CSV table of C-alpha atoms in Angstrom, one decimal:
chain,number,residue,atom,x,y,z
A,1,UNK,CA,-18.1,-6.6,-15.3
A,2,UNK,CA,-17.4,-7.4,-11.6
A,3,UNK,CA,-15.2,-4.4,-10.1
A,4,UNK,CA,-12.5,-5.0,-7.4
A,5,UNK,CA,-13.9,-6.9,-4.5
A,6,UNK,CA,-13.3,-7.2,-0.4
A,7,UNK,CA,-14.0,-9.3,2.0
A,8,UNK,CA,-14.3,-8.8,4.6
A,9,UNK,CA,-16.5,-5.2,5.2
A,10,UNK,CA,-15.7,-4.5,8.9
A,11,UNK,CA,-13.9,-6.5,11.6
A,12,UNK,CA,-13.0,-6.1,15.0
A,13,UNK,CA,-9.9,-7.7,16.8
A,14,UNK,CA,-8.3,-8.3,20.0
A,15,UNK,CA,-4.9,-7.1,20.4
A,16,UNK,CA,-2.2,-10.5,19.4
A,17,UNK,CA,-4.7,-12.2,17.5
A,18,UNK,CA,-4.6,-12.7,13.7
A,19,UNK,CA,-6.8,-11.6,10.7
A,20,UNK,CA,-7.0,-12.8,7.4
A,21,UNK,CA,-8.4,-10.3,4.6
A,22,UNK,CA,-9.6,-11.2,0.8
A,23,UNK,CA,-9.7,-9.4,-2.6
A,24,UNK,CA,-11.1,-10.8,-6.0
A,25,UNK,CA,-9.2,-8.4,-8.8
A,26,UNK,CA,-11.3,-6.8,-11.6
A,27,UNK,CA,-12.2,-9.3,-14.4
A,28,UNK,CA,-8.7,-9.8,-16.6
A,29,UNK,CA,-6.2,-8.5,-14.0
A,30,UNK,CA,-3.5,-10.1,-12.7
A,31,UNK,CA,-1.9,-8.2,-10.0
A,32,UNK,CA,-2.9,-7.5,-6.8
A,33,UNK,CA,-1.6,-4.7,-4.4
A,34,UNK,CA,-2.2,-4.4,-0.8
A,35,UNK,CA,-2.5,-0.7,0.8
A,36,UNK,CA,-2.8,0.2,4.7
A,37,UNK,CA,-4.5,3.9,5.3
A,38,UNK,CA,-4.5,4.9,8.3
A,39,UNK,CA,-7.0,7.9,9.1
A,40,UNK,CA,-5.7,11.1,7.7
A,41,UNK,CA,-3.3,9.6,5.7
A,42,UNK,CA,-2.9,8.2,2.4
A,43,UNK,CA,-2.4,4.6,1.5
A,44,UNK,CA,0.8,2.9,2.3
A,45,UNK,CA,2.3,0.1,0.1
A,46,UNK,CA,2.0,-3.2,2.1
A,47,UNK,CA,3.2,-5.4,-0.9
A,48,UNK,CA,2.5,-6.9,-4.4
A,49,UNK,CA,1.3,-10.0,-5.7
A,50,UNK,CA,2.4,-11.2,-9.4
A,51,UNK,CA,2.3,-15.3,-10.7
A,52,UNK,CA,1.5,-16.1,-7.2
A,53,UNK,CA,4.8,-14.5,-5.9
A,54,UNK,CA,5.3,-11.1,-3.7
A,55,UNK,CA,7.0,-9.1,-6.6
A,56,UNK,CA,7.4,-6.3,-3.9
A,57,UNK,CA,7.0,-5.1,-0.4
A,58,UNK,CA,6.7,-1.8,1.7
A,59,UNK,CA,8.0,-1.0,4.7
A,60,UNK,CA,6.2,-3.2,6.9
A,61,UNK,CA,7.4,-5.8,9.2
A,62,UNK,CA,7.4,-9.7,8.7
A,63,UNK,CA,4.1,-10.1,10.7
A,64,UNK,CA,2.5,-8.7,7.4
A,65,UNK,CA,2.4,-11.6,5.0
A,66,UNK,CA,0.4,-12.1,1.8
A,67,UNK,CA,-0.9,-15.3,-0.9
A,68,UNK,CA,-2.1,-14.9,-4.2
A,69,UNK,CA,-3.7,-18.3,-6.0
A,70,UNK,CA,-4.0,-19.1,-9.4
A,71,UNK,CA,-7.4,-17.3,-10.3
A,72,UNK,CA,-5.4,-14.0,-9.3
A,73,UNK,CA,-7.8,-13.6,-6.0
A,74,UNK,CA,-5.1,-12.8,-2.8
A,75,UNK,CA,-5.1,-12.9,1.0
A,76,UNK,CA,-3.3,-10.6,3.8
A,77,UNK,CA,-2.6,-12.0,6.8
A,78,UNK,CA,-1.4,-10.0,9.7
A,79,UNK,CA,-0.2,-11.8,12.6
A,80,UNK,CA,0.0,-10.8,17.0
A,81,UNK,CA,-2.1,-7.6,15.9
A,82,UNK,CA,-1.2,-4.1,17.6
A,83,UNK,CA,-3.1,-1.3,18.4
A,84,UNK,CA,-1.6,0.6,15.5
A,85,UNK,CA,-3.1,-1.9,12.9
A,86,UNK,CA,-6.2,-0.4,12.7
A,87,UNK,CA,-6.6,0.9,9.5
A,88,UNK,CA,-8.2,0.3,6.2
A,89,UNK,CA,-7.2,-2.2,4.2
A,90,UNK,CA,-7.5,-1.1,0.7
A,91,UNK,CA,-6.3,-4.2,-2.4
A,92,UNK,CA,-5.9,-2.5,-5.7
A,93,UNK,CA,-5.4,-4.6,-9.0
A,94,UNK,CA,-4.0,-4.1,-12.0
A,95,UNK,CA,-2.6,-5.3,-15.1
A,96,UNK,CA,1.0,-5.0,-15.5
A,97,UNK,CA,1.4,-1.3,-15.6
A,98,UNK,CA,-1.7,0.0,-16.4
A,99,UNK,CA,-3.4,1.7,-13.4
A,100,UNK,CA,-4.5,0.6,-10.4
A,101,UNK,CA,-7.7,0.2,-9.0
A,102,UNK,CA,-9.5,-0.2,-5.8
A,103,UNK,CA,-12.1,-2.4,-3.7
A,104,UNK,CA,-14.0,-0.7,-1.3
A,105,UNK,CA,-11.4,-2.0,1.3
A,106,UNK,CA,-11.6,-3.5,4.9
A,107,UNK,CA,-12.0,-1.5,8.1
A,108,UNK,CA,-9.7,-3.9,10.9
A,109,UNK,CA,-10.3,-2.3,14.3
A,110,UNK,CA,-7.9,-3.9,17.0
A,111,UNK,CA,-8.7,-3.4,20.4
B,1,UNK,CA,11.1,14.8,2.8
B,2,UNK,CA,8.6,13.4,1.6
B,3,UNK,CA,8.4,11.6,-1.0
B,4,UNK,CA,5.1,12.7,-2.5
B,5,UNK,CA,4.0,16.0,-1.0
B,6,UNK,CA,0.3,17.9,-0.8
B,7,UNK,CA,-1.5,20.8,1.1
B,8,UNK,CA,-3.7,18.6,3.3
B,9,UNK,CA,-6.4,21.7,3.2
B,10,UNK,CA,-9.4,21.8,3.7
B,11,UNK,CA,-9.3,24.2,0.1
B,12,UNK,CA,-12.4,25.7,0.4
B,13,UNK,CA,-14.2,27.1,-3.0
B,14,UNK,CA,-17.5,28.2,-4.0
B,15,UNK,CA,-19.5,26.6,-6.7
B,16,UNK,CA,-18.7,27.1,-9.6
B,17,UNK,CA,-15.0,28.2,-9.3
B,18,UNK,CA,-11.9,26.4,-10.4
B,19,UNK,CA,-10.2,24.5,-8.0
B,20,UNK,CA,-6.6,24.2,-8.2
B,21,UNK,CA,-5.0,20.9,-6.5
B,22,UNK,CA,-1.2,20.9,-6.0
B,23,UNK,CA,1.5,17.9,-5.4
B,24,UNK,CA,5.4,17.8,-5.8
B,25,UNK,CA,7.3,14.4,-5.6
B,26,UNK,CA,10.4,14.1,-5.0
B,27,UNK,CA,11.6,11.0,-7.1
B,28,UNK,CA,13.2,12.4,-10.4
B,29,UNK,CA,12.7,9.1,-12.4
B,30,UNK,CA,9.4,8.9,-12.0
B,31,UNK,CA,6.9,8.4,-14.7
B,32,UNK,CA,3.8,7.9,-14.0
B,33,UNK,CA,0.9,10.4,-12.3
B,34,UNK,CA,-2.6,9.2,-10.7
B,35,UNK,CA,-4.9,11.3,-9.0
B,36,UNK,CA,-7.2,9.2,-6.7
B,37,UNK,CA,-10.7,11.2,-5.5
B,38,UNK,CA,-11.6,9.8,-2.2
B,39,UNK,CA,-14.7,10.7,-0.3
B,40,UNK,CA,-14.8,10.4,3.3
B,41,UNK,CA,-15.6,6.5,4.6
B,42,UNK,CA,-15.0,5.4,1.1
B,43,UNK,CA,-12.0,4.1,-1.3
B,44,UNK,CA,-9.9,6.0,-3.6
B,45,UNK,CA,-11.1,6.2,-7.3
B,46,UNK,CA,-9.1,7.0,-10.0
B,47,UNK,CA,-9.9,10.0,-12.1
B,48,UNK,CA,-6.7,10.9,-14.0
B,49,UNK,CA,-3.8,9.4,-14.9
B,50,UNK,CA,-0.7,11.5,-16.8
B,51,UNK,CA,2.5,10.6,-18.0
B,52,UNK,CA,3.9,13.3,-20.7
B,53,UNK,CA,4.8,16.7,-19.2
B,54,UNK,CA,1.7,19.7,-20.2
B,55,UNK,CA,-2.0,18.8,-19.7
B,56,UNK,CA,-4.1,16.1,-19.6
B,57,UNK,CA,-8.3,16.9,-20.3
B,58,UNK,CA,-11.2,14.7,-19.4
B,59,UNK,CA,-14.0,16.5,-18.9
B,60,UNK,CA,-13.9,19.2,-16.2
B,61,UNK,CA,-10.6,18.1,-14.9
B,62,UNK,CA,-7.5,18.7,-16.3
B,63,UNK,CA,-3.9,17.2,-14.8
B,64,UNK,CA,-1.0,19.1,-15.5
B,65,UNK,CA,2.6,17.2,-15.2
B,66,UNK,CA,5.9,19.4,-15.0
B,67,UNK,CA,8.9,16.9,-15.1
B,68,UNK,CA,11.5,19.5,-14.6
B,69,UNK,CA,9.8,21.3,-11.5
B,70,UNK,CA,8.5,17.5,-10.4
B,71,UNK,CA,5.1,18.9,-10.2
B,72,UNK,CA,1.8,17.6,-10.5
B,73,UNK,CA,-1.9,19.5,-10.6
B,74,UNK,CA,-5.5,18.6,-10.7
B,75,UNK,CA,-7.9,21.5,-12.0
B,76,UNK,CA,-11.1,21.2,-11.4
B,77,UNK,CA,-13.8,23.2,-13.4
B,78,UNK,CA,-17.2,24.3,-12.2
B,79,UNK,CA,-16.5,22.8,-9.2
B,80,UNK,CA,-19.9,20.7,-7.5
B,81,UNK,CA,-20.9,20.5,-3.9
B,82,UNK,CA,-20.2,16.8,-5.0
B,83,UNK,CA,-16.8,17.6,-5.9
B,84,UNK,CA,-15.9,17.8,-2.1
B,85,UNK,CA,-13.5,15.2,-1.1
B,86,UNK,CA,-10.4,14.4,-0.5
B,87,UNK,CA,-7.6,14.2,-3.4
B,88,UNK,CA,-4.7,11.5,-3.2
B,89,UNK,CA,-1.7,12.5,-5.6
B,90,UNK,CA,-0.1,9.1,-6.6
B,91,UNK,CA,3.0,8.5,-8.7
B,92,UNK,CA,4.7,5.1,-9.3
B,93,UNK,CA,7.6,4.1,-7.9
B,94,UNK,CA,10.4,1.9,-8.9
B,95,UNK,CA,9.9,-0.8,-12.0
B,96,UNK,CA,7.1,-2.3,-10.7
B,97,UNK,CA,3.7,-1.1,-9.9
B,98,UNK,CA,4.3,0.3,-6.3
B,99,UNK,CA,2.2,3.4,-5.6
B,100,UNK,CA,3.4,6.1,-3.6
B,101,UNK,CA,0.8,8.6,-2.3
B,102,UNK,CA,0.5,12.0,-0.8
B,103,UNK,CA,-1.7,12.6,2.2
B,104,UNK,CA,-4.2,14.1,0.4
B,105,UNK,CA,-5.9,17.6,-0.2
B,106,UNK,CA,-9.6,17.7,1.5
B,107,UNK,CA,-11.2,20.2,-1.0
B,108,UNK,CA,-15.0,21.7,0.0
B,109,UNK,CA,-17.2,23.3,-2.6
B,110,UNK,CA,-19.9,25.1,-0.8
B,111,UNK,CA,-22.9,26.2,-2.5
């Protein structure tokens, strides 16, 4: 049984350009969550994917945006990347309100 | 104040010795309690989950819930070099499945 996957491992970016990050959820979940851990923190709610819609969002501003298609998988896309959007990108899926679980996340470095 | 508040550590222990992991929240309605183990480079996994005030067991951790004080524990038993990590306190937020997590206690279990 396939765990919680990412794609993709590492990835380096210039300042202003965009990314685009993947997650495949566990085998019969339907939710996907998106995290952001910066070093020394703990991971901060980006938003939530449910039927394809965000169900919810964190505080994070518009050039955060997110898909989720119909076999559940889901994209981030963050747009005119910063500095400060260096992180780790965590997904975590779930179904309905059981726990959530994570991938092994992507490391975004934006230089 | 935060909303979900730990000693960030390092809680040092020897082998052997319980280790006694601490988090308050501050969001009264809350219902649900994770605690996440994260080693250093990797994702957070999910060890305990709690939802009923007293003690949780599985194996040599036990997760202690106290509605009224809006406090949450993680004991660890016998405590293992491997042991050393950090610890992410998690409790849900709002109806949905939104995660809201503490920084994180770095715990080190030298032999």
């Amino acid at each position: 049984d396939a765990g919680v996957t990412q794609s993709p491992t590492h990835l380096i970016k210039t300042r202003g350009q965009q990314v685009t990050l993947r997650c495949s959820p566990k085998s019969g979940h339907d939710t996907v969550s998106w995290y952001q851990q910066a070093l020394g923190q703990g991971p901060q709610f980006i938003f939530q994917y449910y039927e394809e819609e965000e169900r919810q969002r964190g505080n994070f501003p518009d050039r955060f945006s997110g898909h989720q298609f119909p076999n559940y998988s889901s994209e981030l896309n963050v747009n005119a990347l910063l500095l400060g959007d260096s992180a780790l990108y965590l997904c975590a899926s779930s179904s309905r309100a059981t726990e959530q679980y994570f991938g092994p996340g992507t490391r975004l470095t934006v230089t | 104040q935060k909303e979900v508040e730990q000693n960030s550590g390092p809680l040092s222990v020897p082998e052997g010795a319980i280790a006694s992991l601490n988090c308050t929240y501050s969001d009264r309605v809350s219902q649900s309690f994770f605690w996440y183990r994260q080693y250093s480079g990797k994702s957070p996994e999910l060890i305990m989950s709690i939802y009923s005030n007293g003690d949780k067991e599985d194996g040599r951790f036990t997760a202690q819930l106290n509605k009224a004080s809006q406090y949450v524990s993680l004991l660890i038993r016998d405590s293992q070099p491997s042991d050393s990590a950090t610890y992410l306190c998690a409790v849900k937020s709002g109806g949905y499945n939104k995660l809201i997590f503490g920084a994180g206690t770095r715990l080190a279990v030298h032999p």
